PDB file of C-alpha atoms in Angstrom:
ATOM      1  CA  MET U   1     -18.391   5.303   3.288  1.00 43.00           C
ATOM      2  CA  SER U   2     -20.270   3.101   5.721  1.00 43.00           C
ATOM      3  CA  LEU U   3     -20.617   4.362   9.269  1.00 39.00           C
ATOM      4  CA  THR U   4     -19.255   1.023  10.445  1.00 58.00           C
ATOM      5  CA  HIS U   5     -16.162   1.185   8.259  1.00 79.00           C
ATOM      6  CA  PRO U   6     -12.882   0.685  10.178  1.00 84.00           C
ATOM      7  CA  LEU U   7     -11.409   3.928   8.844  1.00 93.00           C
ATOM      8  CA  ASN U   8     -14.152   5.970  10.442  1.00 90.00           C
ATOM      9  CA  SER U   9     -13.282   5.540  14.092  1.00 89.00           C
ATOM     10  CA  LEU U  10      -9.734   6.726  13.470  1.00 94.00           C
ATOM     11  CA  LEU U  11     -10.811   9.641  11.283  1.00 93.00           C
ATOM     12  CA  GLU U  12     -13.280  10.749  13.925  1.00 91.00           C
ATOM     13  CA  GLN U  13     -10.383  11.151  16.360  1.00 90.00           C
ATOM     14  CA  SER U  14      -7.758  12.724  14.095  1.00 92.00           C
ATOM     15  CA  PRO U  15      -7.495  14.994  11.042  1.00 95.00           C
ATOM     16  CA  PHE U  16      -5.854  12.137   9.127  1.00 97.00           C
ATOM     17  CA  ILE U  17      -4.714   8.536   9.547  1.00 98.00           C
ATOM     18  CA  VAL U  18      -0.967   7.938   9.706  1.00 98.00           C
ATOM     19  CA  LEU U  19       0.016   5.023   7.485  1.00 98.00           C
ATOM     20  CA  ASP U  20       3.312   3.221   7.852  1.00 98.00           C
ATOM     21  CA  GLY U  21       6.377   3.696   5.660  1.00 97.00           C
ATOM     22  CA  ALA U  22       8.517   1.444   3.516  1.00 95.00           C
ATOM     23  CA  LEU U  23       8.678  -2.193   4.522  1.00 93.00           C
ATOM     24  CA  ALA U  24      11.276  -3.450   2.053  1.00 88.00           C
ATOM     25  CA  THR U  25      13.623  -0.548   2.785  1.00 89.00           C
ATOM     26  CA  GLU U  26      13.567  -1.323   6.494  1.00 93.00           C
ATOM     27  CA  LEU U  27      14.066  -5.029   5.857  1.00 90.00           C
ATOM     28  CA  GLU U  28      17.076  -4.251   3.694  1.00 89.00           C
ATOM     29  CA  THR U  29      18.462  -1.938   6.374  1.00 92.00           C
ATOM     30  CA  ARG U  30      18.223  -4.844   8.817  1.00 92.00           C
ATOM     31  CA  GLY U  31      20.206  -7.163   6.590  1.00 89.00           C
ATOM     32  CA  CYS U  32      17.480  -8.940   4.618  1.00 86.00           C
ATOM     33  CA  GLN U  33      17.967  -9.874   0.981  1.00 77.00           C
ATOM     34  CA  ILE U  34      15.177  -8.269  -1.055  1.00 76.00           C
ATOM     35  CA  THR U  35      16.788  -7.640  -4.443  1.00 75.00           C
ATOM     36  CA  ASP U  36      15.029 -10.503  -6.162  1.00 69.00           C
ATOM     37  CA  SER U  37      11.722 -11.129  -7.890  1.00 69.00           C
ATOM     38  CA  LEU U  38       9.828 -11.678  -4.632  1.00 74.00           C
ATOM     39  CA  TRP U  39      10.967  -8.395  -3.032  1.00 71.00           C
ATOM     40  CA  SER U  40       9.838  -8.302   0.615  1.00 74.00           C
ATOM     41  CA  ALA U  41       7.781 -11.476   0.142  1.00 76.00           C
ATOM     42  CA  ASN U  42      11.106 -13.323   0.127  1.00 81.00           C
ATOM     43  CA  VAL U  43      11.471 -12.431   3.812  1.00 90.00           C
ATOM     44  CA  LEU U  44       8.112 -14.058   4.591  1.00 92.00           C
ATOM     45  CA  ILE U  45       9.814 -17.342   3.753  1.00 88.00           C
ATOM     46  CA  ASN U  46      13.146 -16.836   5.449  1.00 86.00           C
ATOM     47  CA  GLN U  47      12.965 -14.211   8.208  1.00 92.00           C
ATOM     48  CA  PRO U  48       9.342 -13.529   9.223  1.00 95.00           C
ATOM     49  CA  ASP U  49      10.277 -12.308  12.708  1.00 96.00           C
ATOM     50  CA  ILE U  50      11.985  -9.279  11.183  1.00 96.00           C
ATOM     51  CA  ILE U  51       8.780  -8.341   9.356  1.00 96.00           C
ATOM     52  CA  ARG U  52       6.887  -8.462  12.656  1.00 98.00           C
ATOM     53  CA  GLN U  53       9.500  -6.224  14.244  1.00 98.00           C
ATOM     54  CA  VAL U  54       9.315  -3.656  11.433  1.00 97.00           C
ATOM     55  CA  HIS U  55       5.535  -3.481  11.807  1.00 98.00           C
ATOM     56  CA  LEU U  56       5.971  -2.980  15.548  1.00 98.00           C
ATOM     57  CA  ASP U  57       8.545  -0.239  15.044  1.00 98.00           C
ATOM     58  CA  TYR U  58       6.150   1.604  12.741  1.00 98.00           C
ATOM     59  CA  PHE U  59       3.349   1.311  15.287  1.00 98.00           C
ATOM     60  CA  ARG U  60       5.703   2.670  17.939  1.00 98.00           C
ATOM     61  CA  ALA U  61       6.571   5.549  15.591  1.00 98.00           C
ATOM     62  CA  GLY U  62       2.887   6.493  15.388  1.00 98.00           C
ATOM     63  CA  ALA U  63       1.561   4.547  12.401  1.00 98.00           C
ATOM     64  CA  GLN U  64      -2.130   3.752  12.715  1.00 98.00           C
ATOM     65  CA  CYS U  65      -2.174   1.284   9.843  1.00 98.00           C
ATOM     66  CA  ALA U  66       0.284  -1.450   8.865  1.00 98.00           C
ATOM     67  CA  ILE U  67       0.427  -2.591   5.235  1.00 98.00           C
ATOM     68  CA  THR U  68       1.243  -6.290   4.995  1.00 97.00           C
ATOM     69  CA  ALA U  69       4.283  -7.865   3.323  1.00 95.00           C
ATOM     70  CA  SER U  70       2.133  -9.325   0.537  1.00 95.00           C
ATOM     71  CA  TYR U  71       2.693  -6.745  -2.199  1.00 94.00           C
ATOM     72  CA  GLN U  72       4.723  -9.171  -4.289  1.00 91.00           C
ATOM     73  CA  ALA U  73       3.308 -12.370  -2.795  1.00 93.00           C
ATOM     74  CA  SER U  74       1.448 -14.453  -5.375  1.00 95.00           C
ATOM     75  CA  LEU U  75       0.931 -18.103  -6.141  1.00 96.00           C
ATOM     76  CA  PRO U  76       2.891 -17.918  -9.431  1.00 95.00           C
ATOM     77  CA  GLY U  77       5.725 -16.067  -7.728  1.00 92.00           C
ATOM     78  CA  PHE U  78       6.010 -18.592  -4.937  1.00 92.00           C
ATOM     79  CA  ALA U  79       5.635 -21.464  -7.415  1.00 93.00           C
ATOM     80  CA  GLN U  80       8.783 -20.235  -9.130  1.00 91.00           C
ATOM     81  CA  ARG U  81      10.523 -20.877  -5.793  1.00 88.00           C
ATOM     82  CA  GLY U  82       9.218 -24.431  -5.733  1.00 89.00           C
ATOM     83  CA  LEU U  83       6.428 -23.842  -3.209  1.00 92.00           C
ATOM     84  CA  ASP U  84       3.130 -25.608  -3.691  1.00 95.00           C
ATOM     85  CA  ARG U  85      -0.242 -23.884  -3.451  1.00 97.00           C
ATOM     86  CA  GLU U  86      -0.837 -24.779   0.198  1.00 97.00           C
ATOM     87  CA  ASP U  87       2.511 -23.388   1.323  1.00 94.00           C
ATOM     88  CA  ALA U  88       2.098 -20.259  -0.811  1.00 95.00           C
ATOM     89  CA  GLU U  89      -1.340 -19.541   0.620  1.00 97.00           C
ATOM     90  CA  ALA U  90       0.017 -20.028   4.137  1.00 97.00           C
ATOM     91  CA  LEU U  91       2.740 -17.463   3.469  1.00 96.00           C
ATOM     92  CA  ILE U  92       0.208 -14.897   2.252  1.00 97.00           C
ATOM     93  CA  ALA U  93      -1.849 -15.475   5.400  1.00 98.00           C
ATOM     94  CA  ARG U  94       1.320 -15.161   7.458  1.00 97.00           C
ATOM     95  CA  SER U  95       1.788 -11.618   6.155  1.00 97.00           C
ATOM     96  CA  VAL U  96      -1.430 -10.652   7.964  1.00 98.00           C
ATOM     97  CA  THR U  97      -0.662 -12.684  11.078  1.00 98.00           C
ATOM     98  CA  LEU U  98       2.689 -10.949  11.525  1.00 98.00           C
ATOM     99  CA  ALA U  99       1.067  -7.504  11.397  1.00 98.00           C
ATOM    100  CA  VAL U 100      -1.708  -8.612  13.777  1.00 98.00           C
ATOM    101  CA  GLU U 101       0.865  -9.962  16.233  1.00 98.00           C
ATOM    102  CA  ALA U 102       2.810  -6.705  16.066  1.00 98.00           C
ATOM    103  CA  ARG U 103      -0.413  -4.804  16.732  1.00 98.00           C
ATOM    104  CA  SER U 104      -1.161  -6.954  19.767  1.00 98.00           C
ATOM    105  CA  GLN U 105       2.280  -6.301  21.185  1.00 98.00           C
ATOM    106  CA  PHE U 106       1.946  -2.573  20.552  1.00 98.00           C
ATOM    107  CA  LEU U 107      -1.443  -2.407  22.256  1.00 98.00           C
ATOM    108  CA  ALA U 108      -0.037  -4.327  25.214  1.00 98.00           C
ATOM    109  CA  GLU U 109       2.653  -1.657  25.492  1.00 98.00           C
ATOM    110  CA  SER U 110       0.276   1.261  24.801  1.00 97.00           C
ATOM    111  CA  PRO U 111      -3.213   0.217  25.877  1.00 97.00           C
ATOM    112  CA  ALA U 112      -4.577   3.754  25.635  1.00 95.00           C
ATOM    113  CA  SER U 113      -3.731   3.991  21.921  1.00 95.00           C
ATOM    114  CA  PRO U 114      -6.471   3.568  19.317  1.00 94.00           C
ATOM    115  CA  ARG U 115      -6.440   0.123  17.718  1.00 96.00           C
ATOM    116  CA  PRO U 116      -4.368   0.329  14.515  1.00 98.00           C
ATOM    117  CA  LEU U 117      -5.579  -1.216  11.278  1.00 98.00           C
ATOM    118  CA  VAL U 118      -3.984  -3.951   9.225  1.00 98.00           C
ATOM    119  CA  ALA U 119      -4.250  -3.386   5.474  1.00 98.00           C
ATOM    120  CA  GLY U 120      -3.677  -6.377   3.235  1.00 98.00           C
ATOM    121  CA  SER U 121      -1.402  -5.328   0.397  1.00 98.00           C
ATOM    122  CA  VAL U 122      -2.603  -6.292  -3.077  1.00 98.00           C
ATOM    123  CA  GLY U 123       0.121  -5.316  -5.511  1.00 97.00           C
ATOM    124  CA  PRO U 124      -0.479  -5.281  -9.266  1.00 98.00           C
ATOM    125  CA  TYR U 125       0.326  -8.045 -11.717  1.00 98.00           C
ATOM    126  CA  GLY U 126       3.211  -5.862 -12.818  1.00 96.00           C
ATOM    127  CA  ALA U 127       4.870  -6.413  -9.438  1.00 93.00           C
ATOM    128  CA  TYR U 128       4.894 -10.169 -10.082  1.00 94.00           C
ATOM    129  CA  LEU U 129       6.635  -9.498 -13.402  1.00 93.00           C
ATOM    130  CA  ALA U 130       9.411  -7.765 -11.396  1.00 88.00           C
ATOM    131  CA  ASP U 131      10.414  -5.581 -14.338  1.00 91.00           C
ATOM    132  CA  GLY U 132       9.206  -2.183 -13.147  1.00 91.00           C
ATOM    133  CA  SER U 133       5.968  -2.385 -15.126  1.00 95.00           C
ATOM    134  CA  GLU U 134       3.936  -1.304 -12.093  1.00 94.00           C
ATOM    135  CA  TYR U 135       5.238   2.153 -13.014  1.00 94.00           C
ATOM    136  CA  ARG U 136       4.220   1.798 -16.673  1.00 96.00           C
ATOM    137  CA  GLY U 137       1.128  -0.422 -16.849  1.00 96.00           C
ATOM    138  CA  ASP U 138       2.308  -1.761 -20.190  1.00 96.00           C
ATOM    139  CA  TYR U 139       1.130  -5.327 -19.675  1.00 97.00           C
ATOM    140  CA  SER U 140      -2.076  -7.049 -20.653  1.00 95.00           C
ATOM    141  CA  LEU U 141      -4.148  -9.936 -19.379  1.00 97.00           C
ATOM    142  CA  SER U 142      -7.771 -10.829 -19.956  1.00 98.00           C
ATOM    143  CA  HIS U 143     -10.288  -9.680 -17.353  1.00 98.00           C
ATOM    144  CA  GLU U 144     -10.681 -13.270 -16.156  1.00 98.00           C
ATOM    145  CA  ALA U 145      -6.912 -13.820 -15.973  1.00 98.00           C
ATOM    146  CA  PHE U 146      -6.458 -10.750 -13.778  1.00 98.00           C
ATOM    147  CA  ILE U 147      -9.162 -12.051 -11.431  1.00 98.00           C
ATOM    148  CA  ASP U 148      -7.627 -15.530 -11.336  1.00 98.00           C
ATOM    149  CA  PHE U 149      -4.215 -14.057 -10.510  1.00 98.00           C
ATOM    150  CA  HIS U 150      -5.487 -11.934  -7.618  1.00 98.00           C
ATOM    151  CA  ARG U 151      -8.162 -14.211  -6.124  1.00 98.00           C
ATOM    152  CA  PRO U 152      -5.934 -16.493  -3.989  1.00 98.00           C
ATOM    153  CA  ARG U 153      -4.135 -13.581  -2.363  1.00 98.00           C
ATOM    154  CA  VAL U 154      -7.296 -11.580  -1.694  1.00 98.00           C
ATOM    155  CA  THR U 155      -8.935 -14.670  -0.191  1.00 98.00           C
ATOM    156  CA  GLN U 156      -6.012 -15.372   2.130  1.00 98.00           C
ATOM    157  CA  LEU U 157      -5.615 -11.756   3.237  1.00 98.00           C
ATOM    158  CA  LEU U 158      -9.273 -11.447   4.176  1.00 98.00           C
ATOM    159  CA  THR U 159      -9.503 -14.889   5.774  1.00 98.00           C
ATOM    160  CA  ALA U 160      -6.427 -14.138   7.890  1.00 98.00           C
ATOM    161  CA  GLY U 161      -8.062 -11.008   9.271  1.00 98.00           C
ATOM    162  CA  ALA U 162      -6.979  -7.961   7.267  1.00 98.00           C
ATOM    163  CA  ASP U 163      -9.201  -4.994   8.169  1.00 97.00           C
ATOM    164  CA  ILE U 164      -9.047  -3.514   4.685  1.00 98.00           C
ATOM    165  CA  LEU U 165      -7.402  -4.270   1.353  1.00 98.00           C
ATOM    166  CA  ALA U 166      -4.735  -1.904   0.043  1.00 98.00           C
ATOM    167  CA  CYS U 167      -4.913  -2.310  -3.733  1.00 98.00           C
ATOM    168  CA  GLU U 168      -1.754  -0.311  -4.221  1.00 98.00           C
ATOM    169  CA  THR U 169       0.710   0.839  -6.858  1.00 98.00           C
ATOM    170  CA  GLN U 170      -1.946   0.144  -9.500  1.00 98.00           C
ATOM    171  CA  PRO U 171      -0.984   1.301 -13.016  1.00 98.00           C
ATOM    172  CA  SER U 172      -3.654  -0.376 -15.154  1.00 98.00           C
ATOM    173  CA  PHE U 173      -7.320   0.557 -15.462  1.00 98.00           C
ATOM    174  CA  ALA U 174      -8.209  -2.907 -16.792  1.00 98.00           C
ATOM    175  CA  GLU U 175      -6.638  -4.478 -13.719  1.00 98.00           C
ATOM    176  CA  ILE U 176      -8.382  -2.042 -11.376  1.00 98.00           C
ATOM    177  CA  GLN U 177     -11.734  -3.021 -12.880  1.00 98.00           C
ATOM    178  CA  ALA U 178     -10.941  -6.707 -12.493  1.00 98.00           C
ATOM    179  CA  LEU U 179      -9.965  -6.224  -8.844  1.00 98.00           C
ATOM    180  CA  CYS U 180     -13.210  -4.394  -8.125  1.00 98.00           C
ATOM    181  CA  GLU U 181     -15.228  -7.238  -9.621  1.00 98.00           C
ATOM    182  CA  LEU U 182     -13.235  -9.752  -7.590  1.00 98.00           C
ATOM    183  CA  ILE U 183     -13.810  -7.873  -4.331  1.00 98.00           C
ATOM    184  CA  GLN U 184     -17.561  -8.001  -4.927  1.00 97.00           C
ATOM    185  CA  ALA U 185     -17.315 -11.724  -4.150  1.00 97.00           C
ATOM    186  CA  TYR U 186     -16.400 -10.705  -0.579  1.00 97.00           C
ATOM    187  CA  PRO U 187     -19.274  -8.394   0.363  1.00 95.00           C
ATOM    188  CA  GLU U 188     -17.927  -7.617   3.840  1.00 94.00           C
ATOM    189  CA  ALA U 189     -14.577  -6.462   2.448  1.00 96.00           C
ATOM    190  CA  SER U 190     -13.519  -2.909   1.744  1.00 96.00           C
ATOM    191  CA  ALA U 191     -10.529  -1.505  -0.095  1.00 97.00           C
ATOM    192  CA  TRP U 192      -8.556   1.551  -0.976  1.00 98.00           C
ATOM    193  CA  PHE U 193      -7.051   1.916  -4.426  1.00 98.00           C
ATOM    194  CA  SER U 194      -3.861   3.867  -4.972  1.00 98.00           C
ATOM    195  CA  PHE U 195      -2.227   4.439  -8.326  1.00 98.00           C
ATOM    196  CA  THR U 196       1.039   5.097 -10.054  1.00 97.00           C
ATOM    197  CA  LEU U 197       0.820   7.910 -12.567  1.00 98.00           C
ATOM    198  CA  LYS U 198       1.981   8.971 -15.998  1.00 97.00           C
ATOM    199  CA  ASP U 199       1.312  12.555 -14.923  1.00 97.00           C
ATOM    200  CA  ALA U 200      -1.037  14.415 -12.573  1.00 98.00           C
ATOM    201  CA  HIS U 201      -4.047  13.676 -14.778  1.00 98.00           C
ATOM    202  CA  HIS U 202      -3.346  10.157 -16.054  1.00 98.00           C
ATOM    203  CA  LEU U 203      -2.835   6.656 -14.735  1.00 98.00           C
ATOM    204  CA  SER U 204       0.472   5.058 -15.742  1.00 98.00           C
ATOM    205  CA  ASP U 205      -1.228   3.228 -18.612  1.00 98.00           C
ATOM    206  CA  GLY U 206      -2.502   6.564 -19.956  1.00 98.00           C
ATOM    207  CA  THR U 207      -6.114   6.306 -18.776  1.00 98.00           C
ATOM    208  CA  PRO U 208      -7.432   9.699 -17.595  1.00 98.00           C
ATOM    209  CA  LEU U 209      -7.834   9.765 -13.825  1.00 98.00           C
ATOM    210  CA  ALA U 210     -11.294  11.211 -14.396  1.00 98.00           C
ATOM    211  CA  THR U 211     -12.277   7.914 -16.041  1.00 98.00           C
ATOM    212  CA  VAL U 212     -10.707   5.808 -13.283  1.00 98.00           C
ATOM    213  CA  VAL U 213     -12.280   7.809 -10.462  1.00 98.00           C
ATOM    214  CA  SER U 214     -15.682   7.903 -12.149  1.00 98.00           C
ATOM    215  CA  TYR U 215     -15.611   4.116 -12.193  1.00 98.00           C
ATOM    216  CA  LEU U 216     -14.295   3.639  -8.656  1.00 98.00           C
ATOM    217  CA  THR U 217     -16.874   5.947  -7.119  1.00 97.00           C
ATOM    218  CA  THR U 218     -19.587   3.568  -8.346  1.00 97.00           C
ATOM    219  CA  GLN U 219     -18.023   0.763  -6.293  1.00 97.00           C
ATOM    220  CA  PRO U 220     -19.422   0.831  -2.735  1.00 95.00           C
ATOM    221  CA  GLN U 221     -16.586  -1.285  -1.348  1.00 96.00           C
ATOM    222  CA  VAL U 222     -13.986   1.290  -2.419  1.00 97.00           C
ATOM    223  CA  VAL U 223     -13.700   3.605   0.580  1.00 96.00           C
ATOM    224  CA  ALA U 224     -10.645   5.706  -0.352  1.00 97.00           C
ATOM    225  CA  LEU U 225      -8.426   6.278  -3.361  1.00 98.00           C
ATOM    226  CA  GLY U 226      -5.223   8.072  -4.201  1.00 98.00           C
ATOM    227  CA  ILE U 227      -1.581   7.665  -5.105  1.00 98.00           C
ATOM    228  CA  ASN U 228       1.476   5.844  -3.844  1.00 98.00           C
ATOM    229  CA  CYS U 229       5.066   5.180  -4.819  1.00 94.00           C
ATOM    230  CA  ILE U 230       5.388   8.327  -6.894  1.00 94.00           C
ATOM    231  CA  ALA U 231       7.905  11.093  -6.267  1.00 93.00           C
ATOM    232  CA  LEU U 232       7.203  13.614  -3.516  1.00 94.00           C
ATOM    233  CA  THR U 233       7.353  16.473  -6.000  1.00 94.00           C
ATOM    234  CA  GLU U 234       4.524  14.971  -8.061  1.00 95.00           C
ATOM    235  CA  THR U 235       2.063  14.401  -5.230  1.00 97.00           C
ATOM    236  CA  THR U 236       0.356  17.744  -4.693  1.00 97.00           C
ATOM    237  CA  ALA U 237      -0.698  18.342  -8.292  1.00 98.00           C
ATOM    238  CA  ALA U 238      -2.139  14.833  -8.530  1.00 98.00           C
ATOM    239  CA  LEU U 239      -4.014  15.151  -5.235  1.00 98.00           C
ATOM    240  CA  ASN U 240      -5.417  18.525  -6.234  1.00 98.00           C
ATOM    241  CA  HIS U 241      -6.759  16.967  -9.426  1.00 98.00           C
ATOM    242  CA  LEU U 242      -8.204  13.952  -7.618  1.00 98.00           C
ATOM    243  CA  HIS U 243      -9.851  16.280  -5.107  1.00 98.00           C
ATOM    244  CA  THR U 244     -11.887  17.780  -7.964  1.00 98.00           C
ATOM    245  CA  LEU U 245     -13.073  14.327  -9.009  1.00 98.00           C
ATOM    246  CA  THR U 246     -14.299  12.706  -5.787  1.00 98.00           C
ATOM    247  CA  ALA U 247     -15.434  13.323  -2.231  1.00 96.00           C
ATOM    248  CA  LEU U 248     -13.857  10.058  -1.061  1.00 96.00           C
ATOM    249  CA  PRO U 249     -10.957  10.309   1.389  1.00 96.00           C
ATOM    250  CA  LEU U 250      -7.693  10.535  -0.514  1.00 98.00           C
ATOM    251  CA  VAL U 251      -4.652   8.359   0.083  1.00 98.00           C
ATOM    252  CA  VAL U 252      -1.048   9.478  -0.399  1.00 98.00           C
ATOM    253  CA  TYR U 253       2.133   7.606   0.432  1.00 98.00           C
ATOM    254  CA  PRO U 254       4.925   8.570  -1.933  1.00 96.00           C
ATOM    255  CA  ASN U 255       8.468   7.337  -2.156  1.00 92.00           C
ATOM    256  CA  SER U 256      11.377   9.478  -1.046  1.00 78.00           C
ATOM    257  CA  GLY U 257      11.950  10.972  -4.482  1.00 61.00           C
ATOM    258  CA  GLU U 258      14.614   8.508  -5.561  1.00 58.00           C
ATOM    259  CA  THR U 259      14.429   6.672  -8.904  1.00 57.00           C
ATOM    260  CA  TYR U 260      14.052   2.887  -9.144  1.00 51.00           C
ATOM    261  CA  ASN U 261      16.143   0.826 -11.576  1.00 50.00           C
ATOM    262  CA  ALA U 262      14.190  -2.362 -12.283  1.00 49.00           C
ATOM    263  CA  GLN U 263      17.201  -4.144 -13.797  1.00 53.00           C
ATOM    264  CA  SER U 264      19.501  -3.683 -10.810  1.00 45.00           C
ATOM    265  CA  LYS U 265      16.578  -3.473  -8.353  1.00 50.00           C
ATOM    266  CA  THR U 266      18.217  -0.463  -6.704  1.00 53.00           C
ATOM    267  CA  TRP U 267      17.232   3.106  -5.903  1.00 44.00           C
ATOM    268  CA  HIS U 268      19.192   6.197  -6.904  1.00 51.00           C
ATOM    269  CA  HIS U 269      19.092   9.735  -5.592  1.00 54.00           C
ATOM    270  CA  GLY U 270      17.566  12.339  -7.849  1.00 52.00           C
ATOM    271  CA  GLY U 271      16.297  15.878  -7.479  1.00 49.00           C
ATOM    272  CA  ASP U 272      15.900  17.540  -4.095  1.00 48.00           C
ATOM    273  CA  HIS U 273      16.407  14.730  -1.609  1.00 51.00           C
ATOM    274  CA  CYS U 274      16.301  17.121   1.348  1.00 57.00           C
ATOM    275  CA  GLN U 275      12.519  17.343   1.354  1.00 76.00           C
ATOM    276  CA  GLN U 276      10.553  15.172   3.778  1.00 90.00           C
ATOM    277  CA  LEU U 277       7.037  13.750   3.819  1.00 94.00           C
ATOM    278  CA  SER U 278       6.094  16.125   6.610  1.00 93.00           C
ATOM    279  CA  ASP U 279       7.043  19.159   4.488  1.00 94.00           C
ATOM    280  CA  TYR U 280       4.143  18.360   2.171  1.00 96.00           C
ATOM    281  CA  LEU U 281       1.514  17.715   4.821  1.00 97.00           C
ATOM    282  CA  PRO U 282      -0.274  21.100   4.703  1.00 97.00           C
ATOM    283  CA  ASP U 283      -0.733  20.858   0.927  1.00 97.00           C
ATOM    284  CA  TRP U 284      -1.896  17.252   1.134  1.00 98.00           C
ATOM    285  CA  LEU U 285      -4.456  18.018   3.812  1.00 98.00           C
ATOM    286  CA  ALA U 286      -5.748  20.970   1.801  1.00 97.00           C
ATOM    287  CA  ALA U 287      -6.215  18.599  -1.138  1.00 97.00           C
ATOM    288  CA  GLY U 288      -8.351  16.172   0.862  1.00 97.00           C
ATOM    289  CA  ALA U 289      -5.760  13.599   1.899  1.00 98.00           C
ATOM    290  CA  LYS U 290      -6.903  11.519   4.878  1.00 98.00           C
ATOM    291  CA  LEU U 291      -4.583   8.483   4.753  1.00 98.00           C
ATOM    292  CA  ILE U 292      -0.972   9.640   4.711  1.00 98.00           C
ATOM    293  CA  GLY U 293       2.295   7.754   4.956  1.00 98.00           C
ATOM    294  CA  GLY U 294       5.391   6.767   3.027  1.00 97.00           C
ATOM    295  CA  CYS U 295       6.380   4.221   0.402  1.00 94.00           C
ATOM    296  CA  CYS U 296       9.817   3.127  -0.836  1.00 91.00           C
ATOM    297  CA  ARG U 297      12.884   4.568   0.897  1.00 85.00           C
ATOM    298  CA  THR U 298      10.947   6.073   3.797  1.00 94.00           C
ATOM    299  CA  SER U 299      11.454   5.010   7.404  1.00 95.00           C
ATOM    300  CA  PRO U 300       9.951   5.026  10.917  1.00 96.00           C
ATOM    301  CA  LYS U 301      11.632   8.408  11.406  1.00 96.00           C
ATOM    302  CA  ASP U 302       9.516   9.855   8.564  1.00 96.00           C
ATOM    303  CA  ILE U 303       6.360   8.367  10.057  1.00 97.00           C
ATOM    304  CA  GLN U 304       7.263   9.696  13.489  1.00 97.00           C
ATOM    305  CA  ALA U 305       7.441  13.208  12.017  1.00 96.00           C
ATOM    306  CA  LEU U 306       3.987  12.816  10.428  1.00 97.00           C
ATOM    307  CA  ALA U 307       2.570  11.492  13.702  1.00 97.00           C
ATOM    308  CA  ALA U 308       3.982  14.471  15.580  1.00 97.00           C
ATOM    309  CA  GLN U 309       2.234  16.839  13.185  1.00 96.00           C
ATOM    310  CA  GLN U 310      -0.974  14.854  13.491  1.00 96.00           C
ATOM    311  CA  HIS U 311      -0.767  15.161  17.285  1.00 94.00           C
ATOM    312  CA  ALA U 312      -0.181  18.912  17.044  1.00 94.00           C
ATOM    313  CA  LEU U 313      -3.142  19.402  14.704  1.00 94.00           C
ATOM    314  CA  SER U 314      -5.391  17.294  16.916  1.00 89.00           C
ATOM    315  CA  ASN U 315      -4.609  19.502  19.891  1.00 85.00           C
ATOM    316  CA  GLU U 316      -5.119  22.850  18.190  1.00 76.00           C
TER     317      GLU U 316
END
């Protein structure tokens, strides 16, 4: 990892970086309609001020990195809503602008705080399909088609000022390889990659994590890797395995443990819902996790608890 990389200054000051939590969950809590094919990207069109406010609330809770509302934002997805290319690209750029504006307001309120990062969310092609396939990886495009799908979003996120790309919820090794090749066209860019899993040793599409990590560690622009949007109970085993495969900082931001129904686009309780992100922190840190937050169904309250533990560890 380059000494000038934006993650470094934060990691030099703290044992880990606190990521934000769920965006769509908070938008839904605040009355936004997200149960459609665009998910939180729908709110970019209709209620962008609420996205800015959610980012600000996460910064106030202690998040040191905001992930933009671009996970499900793509030119084909917006085209299905009747938006032309210019308008679609402007909406993707807006996802960064909203997070940057929230950061500016937070720093005006808390000028002594370290400058948070803005990570441009690059969701998988499966998210555009809106059928839950980001948890299966059972879709196929050519290498060139994957690149063509992702290029407009990556371009807009970087041009609008994202500090890093969050290539997240990735279930497909073929798509991961295509994204890495695409990012090479932007030599100043850096990215983390986080996966969904079939089990602790395999990507959702069945590729061994050893194969995925061996490839990613040859990519100098990949500065961290890990897992997101998997159940809390599955995180530690996967991180322990990843820790044996790479010295890169590990990323973990799981969901709350609920199960997603892609048909109804709703979440359902399952297993032990009493556990919290912060309960897992010691195990995650022991397994090399350095970027830690929450995904679906987590909230600023969860991030506040992580930030409190970070503060306590920093002062030991």
